[in-house]
Amino acid sequence: MLKVNPHYEKLPGSYLFAEIARRVKEYGQEHPDAQLIRLGIGDVTRPLAPAVVEAMEKAAREMGRAETFRGYGPDYGYDFLIQAILDNDYQGLGIQADEVFVSDGAKCDVANVQELFSDDAVVAVTDPVYPVYVDSNAMAGRAGSYAQDRWDRLCYLPCTAENGFVPPLPDRPVDVIYLCYPNNPTGTVLTKEQLKPFVDYAKANGAIIVYDAAYKAFITSGAPRSIYEVEGAKDVAIECCSYSKTAGFTGTRCGFMVIPHGVKGIGGQGQPVELNAMWKRRMGSKFNGVSYPIQRAAEAVYSKDGWAQCMENIRYYLRNAQVIREGLEKAGYTVFGGVDAPYIWMKTPEGMGSWDFFDLLLNRYHVVGTPGAGFGPCGEGYLRLTAFNTLEKTQEAVERIVHG
């Protein structure tokens, strides 16, 4: 009989957001009259920008004519989209066209990139952390065993109110460091000066950084939008980006990853190996590319009209974040984030546990959040709220929490 991957058996329960969906569905079935307001899972609600829809429709019509039909596209992305990415996201940063890989979203990239790492690679993650970084490495066996709310082979970098949510450098040698800024779930950012020590650490220790920049379009404070703004990062960092939150592509699926040629690991014979070449080999074997209409839609995000329309949606969500942040602060809650990100990191009242507060909001106020404990040990005592609902429902949710 087939032997299954034993590391899956070590995973605790279900994926965080699947567990939330299960609980909310169960509550909704038991209380069909409850008017739930969902501020939990980070799914957008604003429609795609008109310029994006127009480009997608035009490309779809091209697929219906013999003279413009396209079959398999390039594994790594069409040149027109890659050039748009270089001209808009990496202008002046020295990124080359063959260092950009178009994908079906940042979540897939940050989960799949671990395939390039050796089985015994030591992984560091911020705490709290987006669960995909942890789960994907746990499934490969790098996280070790799970006990008492943590994995015994992971190196946790605590991000707390006491250290201003700035993670410390690893206290032991590690091979991979996952960073996400603007941060999910805390909504905080790091400056170039705060990122530079991680780049220096990676260079000094032969480590690499996996940098998740999925929320960079929300930055308003002047924080770096790319880790490649930090000197030396092109030698040690992989960057993952997404159109999901920037342009509302959560149901459309498109993103990209940048792997500079300077990012290298050690091969089986002790020789340096470019991760760029490894990823090309991996994509050629496992991926057939993002569809032509979707890539044309992503290209339209960078058009004059497309960018203006997408930024209008970003400002809408940031206004929601402001409503949540200011409303809760006035009511006496301690909150973080919501300035450079669509997430508000809310301290639970009176030492209440994360899941207990989640249940309280769901049962008493019919508001859905995300328990901070689901993001790691340092997330206990917090709840994440998202700004992706409508303004009206966001205002109502705050009113319910504050006034009952």
C-alpha atoms as one frame of an Amber mdcrd trajectory, in Angstrom:
protein
   0.000   0.000   0.000   1.126   3.539  -0.747   2.957   5.327   2.037   1.817
   8.940   2.307   3.975  11.963   3.045   4.393  11.657   6.846   4.913  15.389
   7.295   1.257  16.124   6.477   0.287  14.149   9.566   2.206  16.644  11.701
   0.157  19.633  10.536  -2.094  20.984  13.295  -5.766  20.899  12.297  -6.797
  22.640   9.085  -5.436  25.690   7.313  -6.260  28.826   9.335  -8.647  30.424
   6.855 -10.348  27.120   6.083 -11.031  26.720   9.809 -12.488  30.230   9.987
 -14.684  29.528   6.965 -15.892  26.308   8.591 -16.821  28.051  11.841 -18.549
  30.920  10.065 -20.502  28.551   7.815 -21.600  26.497  10.798 -22.684  29.613
  12.676 -24.571  30.908   9.653 -26.479  27.648   9.297 -27.442  27.720  12.968
 -28.357  31.430  12.861 -29.754  32.086   9.362 -31.047  35.544  10.337 -27.648
  36.814  11.512 -26.325  39.618   9.296 -22.657  38.735   9.278 -20.035  41.306
   8.336 -16.822  39.684   7.158 -13.576  41.409   8.037 -11.627  38.173   8.264
 -10.210  36.695   5.073  -8.412  39.288   2.952 -10.619  39.060  -0.128 -11.390
  42.209  -2.085 -14.920  43.443  -2.812 -14.376  46.264  -5.324 -14.816  45.223
  -8.986 -11.955  45.116 -11.454 -10.932  48.454 -12.948 -12.744  49.277 -16.231
  -9.445  49.496 -18.128  -8.521  46.030 -16.880 -11.879  44.560 -17.899 -11.633
  46.180 -21.323  -8.185  44.672 -21.902  -9.374  41.251 -20.757 -12.421  41.390
 -23.045 -10.296  42.462 -26.026  -7.832  39.627 -25.408 -10.669  37.111 -25.048
 -12.062  38.193 -28.413  -8.595  37.714 -29.924  -8.716  34.133 -28.701 -11.907
  33.656 -30.730 -10.312  34.492 -34.098  -7.958  32.194 -35.970  -5.569  34.991
 -36.935  -5.089  36.161 -33.329  -5.623  32.905 -31.396  -2.836  31.893 -29.019
  -2.161  28.495 -27.510   0.460  27.791 -24.881   2.146  30.996 -23.813   5.744
  31.440 -22.659   6.412  29.540 -19.435   7.785  32.623 -17.718   5.276  35.193
 -18.986   4.602  37.239 -22.102   7.184  39.894 -22.939   4.571  42.662 -22.906
   3.719  42.046 -19.240   7.307  41.515 -18.138   8.316  44.801 -19.760   5.429
  46.601 -18.045   6.602  45.172 -14.713  10.181  46.336 -15.330   9.089  49.818
 -16.422   6.763  50.376 -13.476   7.781  48.204 -10.524  11.567  48.086 -10.984
  12.561  51.157 -12.940  16.083  52.116 -11.964  16.647  49.008  -9.845  18.574
  47.026 -12.461  16.247  44.024 -12.691  16.518  42.138 -16.012  13.686  40.675
 -18.079  14.782  37.059 -17.544  14.703  37.601 -13.771  10.902  38.118 -13.756
   8.512  35.144 -13.697   4.763  35.676 -14.189   2.649  33.312 -12.105  -0.887
  32.616 -10.916  -0.358  34.518  -7.666   2.030  35.264  -4.825   0.544  32.613
  -2.549   1.541  29.904  -5.011   5.011  31.393  -5.422   5.805  31.709  -1.719
   4.529  28.167  -1.192   6.381  26.636  -4.138   9.730  28.397  -3.872  10.681
  26.111  -0.978  11.111  23.335  -3.555  14.468  24.936  -4.367  15.747  24.456
  -0.806  17.473  21.382   0.565  15.528  19.159   2.928  17.693  20.210   5.858
  17.604  23.962   5.196  17.006  25.994   8.350  14.113  28.423   7.935  13.420
  31.645   9.847   9.990  33.298   9.918   8.648  36.382  11.595   6.151  35.729
  14.389   3.294  36.387  13.728   3.543  35.110  10.164   1.438  34.426   7.078
   0.692  30.690   7.524   1.676  29.628   3.991   5.384  30.156   4.661   5.232
  27.792   7.610   2.822  25.202   6.227   4.659  24.743   2.914   7.955  24.096
   4.697   6.249  21.861   7.256   4.829  19.756   4.410   8.398  19.311   3.141
   9.672  18.293   6.587  11.817  21.374   7.327   9.688  22.611  10.238  10.213
  19.517  12.357   7.528  18.627  14.889   4.675  20.788  16.139   4.183  21.074
  19.876   2.849  23.752  22.206   1.986  26.240  19.426   5.297  26.122  17.541
   7.532  24.031  15.239  10.777  22.890  16.790  13.018  23.348  13.687  11.826
  26.816  12.713  13.655  29.921  13.881  11.004  32.383  15.083  11.670  36.137
  14.890   9.208  37.718  17.345   7.460  40.911  16.207   5.760  42.501  19.182
   4.499  45.870  20.334   7.541  46.005  22.621  10.013  45.918  19.703   7.828
  48.050  17.441   7.074  44.980  15.301  10.640  45.092  13.967  11.916  41.495
  13.886  15.327  40.732  15.392  17.994  39.046  13.330  18.160  35.250  13.719
  19.981  34.200  16.878  21.485  31.199  15.111  22.600  30.383  11.554  19.693
  30.017   9.124  19.490  29.421   5.389  16.204  31.132   4.507  14.430  34.162
   5.986  10.812  34.934   5.076   9.845  38.611   5.297   6.508  40.203   4.340
   6.158  43.983   4.119   3.758  45.669   4.348   3.205  42.941   6.861   0.420
  40.426   6.933  -1.009  40.258   9.585   0.243  43.259  11.604  -0.086  45.892
   8.862   3.316  47.383   9.743   6.262  48.259   7.471  10.048  48.355   7.695
  12.284  51.183   6.506  15.353  50.681   4.320  17.479  51.104   7.436  15.533
  48.331   9.189  15.773  45.994   6.186  19.483  46.533   5.589  20.638  44.355
   8.540  18.716  41.408   7.067  20.422  41.869   3.711  23.795  42.126   5.447
  23.039  39.028   7.550  22.077  37.040   4.448  25.268  38.060   2.643  27.450
  37.251   5.649  25.825  33.871   6.336  25.093  32.579   2.840  21.343  32.827
   3.433  18.582  34.059   1.150  15.540  36.221   1.838  12.090  35.420   0.468
  10.419  38.829   0.411   6.636  38.965   0.036   5.650  42.414  -1.279   2.022
  41.593  -2.071   0.712  44.753  -0.366   3.264  47.289  -1.610   0.604  49.346
  -3.447  -0.864  50.329  -0.068   2.294  52.078   1.172   1.707  55.748   1.980
   4.567  56.490   4.397   7.537  56.303   2.027   8.629  52.828   3.125  10.369
  50.798   0.378   8.075  49.056  -2.099  10.780  46.581  -3.095  13.600  44.991
  -1.148  15.826  45.756  -4.141  15.797  49.373  -3.004  18.190  48.125  -0.311
  21.821  47.951  -1.381  23.016  44.382  -1.916  19.568  42.792  -1.952  19.883
  41.582  -5.569  22.513  39.112  -4.356  20.395  37.539  -1.623  16.664  38.215
  -2.103  13.748  36.720  -4.020  10.700  38.987  -4.260   7.080  37.868  -4.677
   4.375  40.276  -5.865   0.662  40.026  -6.524  -2.147  41.752  -8.409  -4.707
  40.309  -5.988  -4.850  43.306  -3.670  -3.256  45.888  -5.979  -5.807  45.353
  -8.749  -8.493  43.070  -7.329  -7.230  39.876  -8.977  -8.139  37.520  -6.113
 -10.549  35.703  -8.427  -8.509  36.303 -11.571  -5.108  35.043 -10.365  -1.919
  36.678 -11.511   1.314  37.677  -9.829   5.034  37.505 -10.409   8.288  36.576
  -8.729  11.723  38.127  -9.215  14.842  35.983  -8.836  18.012  37.920  -9.723
  20.914  35.981 -11.180  23.026  36.955  -8.183  20.915  34.853  -5.793  22.765
  31.554  -5.423  22.888  28.441  -3.317  25.348  25.581  -3.000  24.947  22.522
  -5.232  25.622  18.899  -4.419  29.264  19.169  -5.436  29.816  22.370  -3.481
  29.486  24.557  -6.559  27.415  27.800  -6.646  24.023  27.380  -8.334  21.745
  30.170  -9.533  18.242  29.861  -8.092  17.052  31.683 -11.216  18.103  28.738
 -13.379  16.557  26.270 -10.954  13.233  28.131 -11.002  13.234  28.190 -14.822
  13.682  24.417 -14.792  10.932  24.025 -12.216   8.466  26.202 -14.139   9.230
  24.439 -17.409   8.337  21.118 -15.800   5.376  22.128 -13.632   3.739  25.232
 -15.078   2.169  26.153 -18.408   1.859  29.849 -17.776  -0.925  32.308 -16.986
  -3.567  32.682 -19.688  -3.157  35.347 -22.377  -6.324  37.340 -21.476  -5.274
  37.493 -17.806  -1.780  38.708 -18.669  -3.245  41.380 -20.948  -5.488  42.397
 -18.049  -2.448  42.616 -15.749  -0.617  44.719 -18.344  -3.577  47.131 -18.350
  -3.087  47.702 -14.615  -0.030  49.774 -15.587  -1.826  51.883 -18.180  -2.603
  55.493 -17.271  -6.319  54.820 -16.815  -5.796  51.385 -15.275  -3.384  52.612
 -12.618  -5.587  55.568 -11.706  -8.620  53.292 -11.361  -6.740  50.702  -9.290
  -5.355  53.407  -7.003  -8.882  54.699  -6.484  -9.778  51.265  -5.105  -6.641
  51.233  -2.957  -7.639  54.583  -1.458 -11.129  53.213  -0.823  -9.706  50.311
   1.192  -7.283  52.574   3.030 -10.238  54.762   4.014 -11.913  51.659   5.421
  -8.720  50.895   7.333  -8.760  54.416   8.745 -12.393  53.993   9.829 -11.525
  50.791  11.682  -8.321  52.100  13.233  -9.688  55.431  14.409 -13.006  53.983
  15.560 -11.370  51.337  17.692  -8.751  53.721  19.076 -11.453  56.172  20.181
 -13.177  53.311  21.978  -9.997  52.572  23.910  -8.684  49.576  21.954  -4.981
  49.225  21.153  -4.493  48.833  17.408  -1.620  48.780  14.917  -1.359  48.912
  11.134  -3.997  50.298   8.805  -1.759  53.096   7.437   0.418  51.304   4.869
  -1.655  48.140   4.671  -5.264  46.937   4.512  -4.892  45.153   7.852  -5.536
  46.316  11.404  -3.859  44.366  14.212  -6.134  44.717  17.234  -5.186  43.796
  20.789  -7.880  41.724  22.448  -9.486  43.228  25.572  -8.577  42.254  29.111
  -6.149  39.528  28.136  -8.836  37.584  26.283  -7.518  34.817  24.025  -7.585
  35.295  20.257 -10.083  32.545  19.518 -12.258  33.594  22.465 -12.415  37.125
  21.083 -13.134  35.746  17.610 -16.085  33.819  19.059 -17.283  36.889  20.972
 -17.296  39.063  17.853 -19.016  36.346  15.836 -21.672  35.433  18.381 -22.451
  38.809  19.930 -21.717  41.315  17.152 -21.881  39.119  14.023 -18.488  40.399
  12.882 -15.864  38.010  11.488 -12.169  38.645  12.154  -9.070  36.437  12.140
  -7.607  35.186  15.458  -4.039  36.320  15.881  -3.017  32.982  17.382  -3.491
  31.460  13.924  -0.471  33.447  12.744   1.940  32.128  15.361   2.748  32.259
  19.097   3.207  36.056  19.183  -0.203  36.474  17.580  -1.972  35.283  20.715
  -3.899  38.137  22.274  -4.541  39.846  18.948  -7.142  39.811  16.184  -6.667
  40.831  12.548  -9.359  42.869  10.796  -9.306  43.596   7.078 -10.370  46.707
   5.187 -11.738  44.870   2.155 -15.464  45.112   2.803 -17.656  48.025   1.689
 -17.377  51.337   3.497 -20.933  51.007   4.780 -20.394  47.542   6.226 -17.018
  48.550   7.640 -18.610  51.465   9.459 -21.387  49.227  10.744 -18.903  46.628
  11.975 -17.004  49.233  13.963 -20.262  50.561  15.371 -21.251  47.059  16.512
 -17.884  46.388  18.166 -17.743  49.772  19.889 -21.373  50.201  20.929 -22.788
  46.672  20.850
